[in-house]
PDB file of C-alpha atoms in Angstrom:
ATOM      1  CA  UNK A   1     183.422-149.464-119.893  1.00 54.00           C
ATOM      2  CA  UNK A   2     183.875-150.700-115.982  1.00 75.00           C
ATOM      3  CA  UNK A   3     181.820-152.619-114.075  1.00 80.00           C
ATOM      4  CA  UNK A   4     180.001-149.682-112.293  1.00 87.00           C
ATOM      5  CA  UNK A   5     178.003-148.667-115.312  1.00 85.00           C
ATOM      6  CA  UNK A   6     177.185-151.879-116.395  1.00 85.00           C
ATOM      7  CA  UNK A   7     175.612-152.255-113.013  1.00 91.00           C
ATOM      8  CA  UNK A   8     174.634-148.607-113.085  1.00 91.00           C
ATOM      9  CA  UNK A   9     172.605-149.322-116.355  1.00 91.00           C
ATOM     10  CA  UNK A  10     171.107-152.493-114.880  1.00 92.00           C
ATOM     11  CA  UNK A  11     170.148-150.861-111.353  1.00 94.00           C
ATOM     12  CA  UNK A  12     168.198-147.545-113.611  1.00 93.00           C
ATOM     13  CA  UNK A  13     166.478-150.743-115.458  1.00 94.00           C
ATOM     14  CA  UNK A  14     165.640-152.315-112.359  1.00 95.00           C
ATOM     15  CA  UNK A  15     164.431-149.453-111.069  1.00 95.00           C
ATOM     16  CA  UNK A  16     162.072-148.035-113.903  1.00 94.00           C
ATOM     17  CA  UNK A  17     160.346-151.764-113.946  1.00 95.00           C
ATOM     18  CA  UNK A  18     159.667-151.123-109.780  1.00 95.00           C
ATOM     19  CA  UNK A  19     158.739-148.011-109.986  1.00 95.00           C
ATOM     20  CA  UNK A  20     155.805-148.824-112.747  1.00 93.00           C
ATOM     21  CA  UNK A  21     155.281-152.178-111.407  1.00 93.00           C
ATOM     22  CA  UNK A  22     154.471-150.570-107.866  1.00 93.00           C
ATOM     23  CA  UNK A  23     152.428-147.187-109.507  1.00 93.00           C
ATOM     24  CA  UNK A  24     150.461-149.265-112.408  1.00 92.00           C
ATOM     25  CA  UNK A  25     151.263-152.442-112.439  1.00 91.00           C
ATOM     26  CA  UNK A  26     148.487-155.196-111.499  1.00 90.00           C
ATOM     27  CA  UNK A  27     148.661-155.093-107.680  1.00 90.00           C
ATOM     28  CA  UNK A  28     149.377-151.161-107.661  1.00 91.00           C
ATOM     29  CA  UNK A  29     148.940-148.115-105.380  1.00 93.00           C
ATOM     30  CA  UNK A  30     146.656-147.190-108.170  1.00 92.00           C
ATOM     31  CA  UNK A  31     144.480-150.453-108.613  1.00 93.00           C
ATOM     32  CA  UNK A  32     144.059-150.145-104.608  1.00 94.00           C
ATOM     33  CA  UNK A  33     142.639-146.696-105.244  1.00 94.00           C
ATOM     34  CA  UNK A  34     140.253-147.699-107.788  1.00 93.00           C
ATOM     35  CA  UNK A  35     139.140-150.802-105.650  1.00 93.00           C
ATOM     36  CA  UNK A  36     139.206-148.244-102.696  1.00 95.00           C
ATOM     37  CA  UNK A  37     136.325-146.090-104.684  1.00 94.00           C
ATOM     38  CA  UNK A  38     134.722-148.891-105.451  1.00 93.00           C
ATOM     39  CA  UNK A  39     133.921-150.017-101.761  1.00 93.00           C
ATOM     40  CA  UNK A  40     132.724-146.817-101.158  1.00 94.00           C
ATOM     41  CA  UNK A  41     130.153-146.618-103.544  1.00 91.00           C
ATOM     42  CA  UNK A  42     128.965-150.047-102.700  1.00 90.00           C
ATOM     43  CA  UNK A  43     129.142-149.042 -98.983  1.00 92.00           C
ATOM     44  CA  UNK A  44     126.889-145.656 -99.790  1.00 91.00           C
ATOM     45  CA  UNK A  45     124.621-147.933-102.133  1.00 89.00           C
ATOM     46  CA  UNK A  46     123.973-150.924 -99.548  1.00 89.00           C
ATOM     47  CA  UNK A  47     123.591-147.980 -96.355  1.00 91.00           C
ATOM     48  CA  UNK A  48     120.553-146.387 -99.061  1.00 88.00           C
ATOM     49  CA  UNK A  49     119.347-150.033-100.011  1.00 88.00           C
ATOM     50  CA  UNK A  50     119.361-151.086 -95.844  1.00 91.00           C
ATOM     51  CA  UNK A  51     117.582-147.190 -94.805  1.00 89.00           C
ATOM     52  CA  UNK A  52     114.925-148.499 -97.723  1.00 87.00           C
ATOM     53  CA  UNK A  53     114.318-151.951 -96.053  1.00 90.00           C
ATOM     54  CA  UNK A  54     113.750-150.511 -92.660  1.00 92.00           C
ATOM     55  CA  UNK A  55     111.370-147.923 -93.644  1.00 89.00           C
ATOM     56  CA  UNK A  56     109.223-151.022 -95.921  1.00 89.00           C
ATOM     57  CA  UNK A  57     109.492-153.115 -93.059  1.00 93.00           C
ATOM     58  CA  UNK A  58     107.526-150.099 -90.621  1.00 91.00           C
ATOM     59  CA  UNK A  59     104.876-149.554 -93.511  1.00 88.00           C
ATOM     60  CA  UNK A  60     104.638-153.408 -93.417  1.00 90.00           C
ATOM     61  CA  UNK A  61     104.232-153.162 -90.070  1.00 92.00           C
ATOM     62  CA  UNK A  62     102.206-150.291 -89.876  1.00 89.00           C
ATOM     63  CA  UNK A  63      99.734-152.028 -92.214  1.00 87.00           C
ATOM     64  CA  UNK A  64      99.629-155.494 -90.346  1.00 90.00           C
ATOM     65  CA  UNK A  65      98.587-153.856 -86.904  1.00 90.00           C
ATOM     66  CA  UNK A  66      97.473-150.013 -87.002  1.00 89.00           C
ATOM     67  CA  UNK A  67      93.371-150.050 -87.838  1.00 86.00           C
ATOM     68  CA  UNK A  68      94.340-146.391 -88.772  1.00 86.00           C
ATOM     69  CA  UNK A  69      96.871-146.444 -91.194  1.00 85.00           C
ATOM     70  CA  UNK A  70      94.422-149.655 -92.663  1.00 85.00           C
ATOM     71  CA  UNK A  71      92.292-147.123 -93.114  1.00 83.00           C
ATOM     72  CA  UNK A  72      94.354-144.651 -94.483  1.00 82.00           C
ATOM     73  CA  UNK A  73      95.470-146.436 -97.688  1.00 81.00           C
ATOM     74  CA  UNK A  74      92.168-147.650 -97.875  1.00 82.00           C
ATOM     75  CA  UNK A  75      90.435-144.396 -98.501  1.00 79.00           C
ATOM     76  CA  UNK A  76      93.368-143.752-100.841  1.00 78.00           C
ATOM     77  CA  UNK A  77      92.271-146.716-103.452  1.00 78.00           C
ATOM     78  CA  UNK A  78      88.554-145.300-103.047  1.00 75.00           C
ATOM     79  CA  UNK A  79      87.309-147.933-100.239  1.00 80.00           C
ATOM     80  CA  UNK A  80      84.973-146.147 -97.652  1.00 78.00           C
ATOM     81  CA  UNK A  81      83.498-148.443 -94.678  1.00 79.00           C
ATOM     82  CA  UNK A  82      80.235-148.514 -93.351  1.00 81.00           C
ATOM     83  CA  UNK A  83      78.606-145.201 -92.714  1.00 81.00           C
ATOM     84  CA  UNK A  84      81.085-142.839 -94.080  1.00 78.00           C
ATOM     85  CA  UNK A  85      80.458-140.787 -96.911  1.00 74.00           C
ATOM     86  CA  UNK A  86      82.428-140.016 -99.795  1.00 67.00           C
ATOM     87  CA  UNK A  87      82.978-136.828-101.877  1.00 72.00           C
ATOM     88  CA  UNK A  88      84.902-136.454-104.796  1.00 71.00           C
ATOM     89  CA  UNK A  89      86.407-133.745-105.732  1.00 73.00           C
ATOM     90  CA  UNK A  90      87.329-133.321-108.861  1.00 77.00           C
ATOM     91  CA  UNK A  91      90.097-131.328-111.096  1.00 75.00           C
ATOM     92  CA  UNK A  92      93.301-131.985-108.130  1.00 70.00           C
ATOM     93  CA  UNK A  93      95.850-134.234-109.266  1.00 71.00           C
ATOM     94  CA  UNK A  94      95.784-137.112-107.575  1.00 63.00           C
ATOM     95  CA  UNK A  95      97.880-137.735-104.498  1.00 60.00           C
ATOM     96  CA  UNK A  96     101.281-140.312-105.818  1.00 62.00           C
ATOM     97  CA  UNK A  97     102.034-143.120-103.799  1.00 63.00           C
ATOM     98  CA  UNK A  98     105.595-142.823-102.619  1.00 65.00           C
ATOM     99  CA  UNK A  99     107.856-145.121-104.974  1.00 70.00           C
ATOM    100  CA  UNK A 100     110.828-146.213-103.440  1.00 70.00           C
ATOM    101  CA  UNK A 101     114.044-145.913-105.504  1.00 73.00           C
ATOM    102  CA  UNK A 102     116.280-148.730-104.971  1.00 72.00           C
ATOM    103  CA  UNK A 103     119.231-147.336-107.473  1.00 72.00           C
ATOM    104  CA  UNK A 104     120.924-148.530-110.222  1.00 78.00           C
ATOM    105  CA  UNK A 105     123.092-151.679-110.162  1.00 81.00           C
ATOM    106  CA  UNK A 106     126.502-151.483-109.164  1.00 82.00           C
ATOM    107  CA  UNK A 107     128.489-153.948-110.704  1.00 84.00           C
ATOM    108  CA  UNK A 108     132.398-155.114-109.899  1.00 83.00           C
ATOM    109  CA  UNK A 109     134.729-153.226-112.768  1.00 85.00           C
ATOM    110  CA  UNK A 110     138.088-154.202-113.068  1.00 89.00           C
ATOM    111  CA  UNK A 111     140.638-152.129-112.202  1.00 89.00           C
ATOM    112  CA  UNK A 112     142.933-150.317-114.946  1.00 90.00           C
ATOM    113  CA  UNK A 113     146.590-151.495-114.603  1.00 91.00           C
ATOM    114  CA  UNK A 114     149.928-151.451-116.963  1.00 92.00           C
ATOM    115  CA  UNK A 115     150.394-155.603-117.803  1.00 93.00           C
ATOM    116  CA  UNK A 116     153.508-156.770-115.986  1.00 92.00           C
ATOM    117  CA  UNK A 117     155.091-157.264-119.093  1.00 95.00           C
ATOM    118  CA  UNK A 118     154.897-154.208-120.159  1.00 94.00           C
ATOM    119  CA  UNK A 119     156.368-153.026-116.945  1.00 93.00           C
ATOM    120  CA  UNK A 120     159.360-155.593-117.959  1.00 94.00           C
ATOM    121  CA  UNK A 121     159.952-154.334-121.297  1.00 95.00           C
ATOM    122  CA  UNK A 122     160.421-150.536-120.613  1.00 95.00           C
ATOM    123  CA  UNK A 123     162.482-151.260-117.387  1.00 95.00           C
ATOM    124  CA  UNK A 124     164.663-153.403-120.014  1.00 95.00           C
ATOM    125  CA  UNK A 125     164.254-150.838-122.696  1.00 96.00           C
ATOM    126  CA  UNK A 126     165.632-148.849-119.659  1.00 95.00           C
ATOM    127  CA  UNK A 127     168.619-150.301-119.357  1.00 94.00           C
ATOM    128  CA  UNK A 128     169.555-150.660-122.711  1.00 95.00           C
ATOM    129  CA  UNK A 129     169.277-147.152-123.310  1.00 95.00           C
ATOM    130  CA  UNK A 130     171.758-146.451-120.527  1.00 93.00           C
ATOM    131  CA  UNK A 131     174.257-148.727-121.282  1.00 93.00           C
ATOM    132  CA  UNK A 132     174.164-147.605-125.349  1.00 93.00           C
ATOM    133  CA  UNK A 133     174.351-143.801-123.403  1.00 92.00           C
ATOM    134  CA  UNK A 134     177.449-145.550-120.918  1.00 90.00           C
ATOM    135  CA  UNK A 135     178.892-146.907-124.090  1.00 89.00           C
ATOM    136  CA  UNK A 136     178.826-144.089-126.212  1.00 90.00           C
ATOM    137  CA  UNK A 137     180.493-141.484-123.692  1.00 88.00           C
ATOM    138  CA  UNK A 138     182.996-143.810-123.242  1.00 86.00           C
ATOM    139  CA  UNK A 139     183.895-143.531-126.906  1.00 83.00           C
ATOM    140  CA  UNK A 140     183.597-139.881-127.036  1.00 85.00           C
ATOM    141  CA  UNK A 141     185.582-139.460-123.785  1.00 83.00           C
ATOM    142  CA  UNK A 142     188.300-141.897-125.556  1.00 76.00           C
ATOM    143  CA  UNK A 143     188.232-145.039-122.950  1.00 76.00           C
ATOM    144  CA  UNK A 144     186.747-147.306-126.026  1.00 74.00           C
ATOM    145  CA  UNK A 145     188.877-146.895-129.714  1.00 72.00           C
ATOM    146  CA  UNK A 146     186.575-148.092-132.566  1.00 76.00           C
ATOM    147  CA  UNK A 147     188.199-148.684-136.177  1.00 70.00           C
ATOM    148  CA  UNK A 148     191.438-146.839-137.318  1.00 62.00           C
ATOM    149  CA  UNK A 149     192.104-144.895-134.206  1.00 54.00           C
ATOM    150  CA  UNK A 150     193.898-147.820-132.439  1.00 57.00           C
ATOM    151  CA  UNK A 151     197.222-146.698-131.275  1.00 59.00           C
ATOM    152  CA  UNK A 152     200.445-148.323-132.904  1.00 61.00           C
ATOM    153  CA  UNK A 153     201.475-152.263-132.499  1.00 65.00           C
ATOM    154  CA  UNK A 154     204.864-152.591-132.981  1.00 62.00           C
ATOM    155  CA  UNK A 155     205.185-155.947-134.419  1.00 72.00           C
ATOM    156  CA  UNK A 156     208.931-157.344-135.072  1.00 74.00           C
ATOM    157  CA  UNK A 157     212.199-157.178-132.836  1.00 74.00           C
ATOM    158  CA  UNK A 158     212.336-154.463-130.609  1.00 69.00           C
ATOM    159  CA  UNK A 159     215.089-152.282-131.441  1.00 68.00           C
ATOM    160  CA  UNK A 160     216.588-150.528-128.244  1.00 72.00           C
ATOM    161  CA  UNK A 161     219.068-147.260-128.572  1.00 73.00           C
ATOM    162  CA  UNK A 162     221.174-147.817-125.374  1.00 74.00           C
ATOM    163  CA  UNK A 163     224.476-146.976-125.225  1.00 77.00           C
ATOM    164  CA  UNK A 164     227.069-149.916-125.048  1.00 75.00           C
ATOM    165  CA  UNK A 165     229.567-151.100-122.288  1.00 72.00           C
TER     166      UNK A 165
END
């Protein structure tokens, strides 16, 4: 068997361990892609969590300064000030307070990825199974003899049939 296959062999190895180092290994085009998704649900999460904050921080407003909305959530717990009147009525459900939903918890997962040794051992299981197909065709094309089929030593004094002078 030449050189070429030998180095064919160990290029197809070479390239098998690349190609699933740089698809699944630990620092792949598909780890980026699951970090990628990641970011954007943390992104969506945080823009929810930050629309929640600014609307508390209004009401909190709201209830520091405006006698009205005071007032307001006041007659909702049942206060009445001076003078007013109050009338029950009953049989209505009564009115819900708005609960704010702050979402679940989002924590950091891991991304999936094919260990780099693993990527080593089928990119060298790679090129072992080339160079066994390499050395096989060789000795089914005949370029490698294996056991009896050897061609003929002669061994001994040459004997020549020339004619003499």
């Amino acid at each position: 068997m030449n050189r070429t296959k030998y180095l064919a062999a160990i290029f197809l190895g070479t390239f098998v361990y690349v190609l699933l180092s740089v698809s699944f290994g630990q620092n792949s085009i598909h780890c980026y892609n699951q970090m990628e998704e990641q970011k954007r649900i943390i992104s969506k999460q945080t823009s929810e969590i930050q629309n929640i904050n600014s609307e508390l921080t209004l009401e909190l407003a709201a209830l520091k300064n405006d006698r009205a909305v005071i007032a307001s959530y006041a007659h909702k717990l049942d206060y009445v000030s001076d003078g007013e009147k109050l009338v029950k009525i009953t049989g209505l459900k009564p009115a819900q307070t708005t609960l704010y939903d702050t979402g679940t918890v989002i924590r950091h997962e891991d991304p999936e990825f094919i260990p780099e040794k693993v990527c080593k051992i089928v990119g060298l299981g790679f090129a072992l199974l080339f160079l066994i197909i390499f050395f096989l065709y060789d000795i089914s094309s005949g370029n490698i003899v294996i056991g009896k089929n050897k061609k003929p030593i002669v061994t001994g004094i040459p004997v020549y049939d020339l004619p003499q002078i």
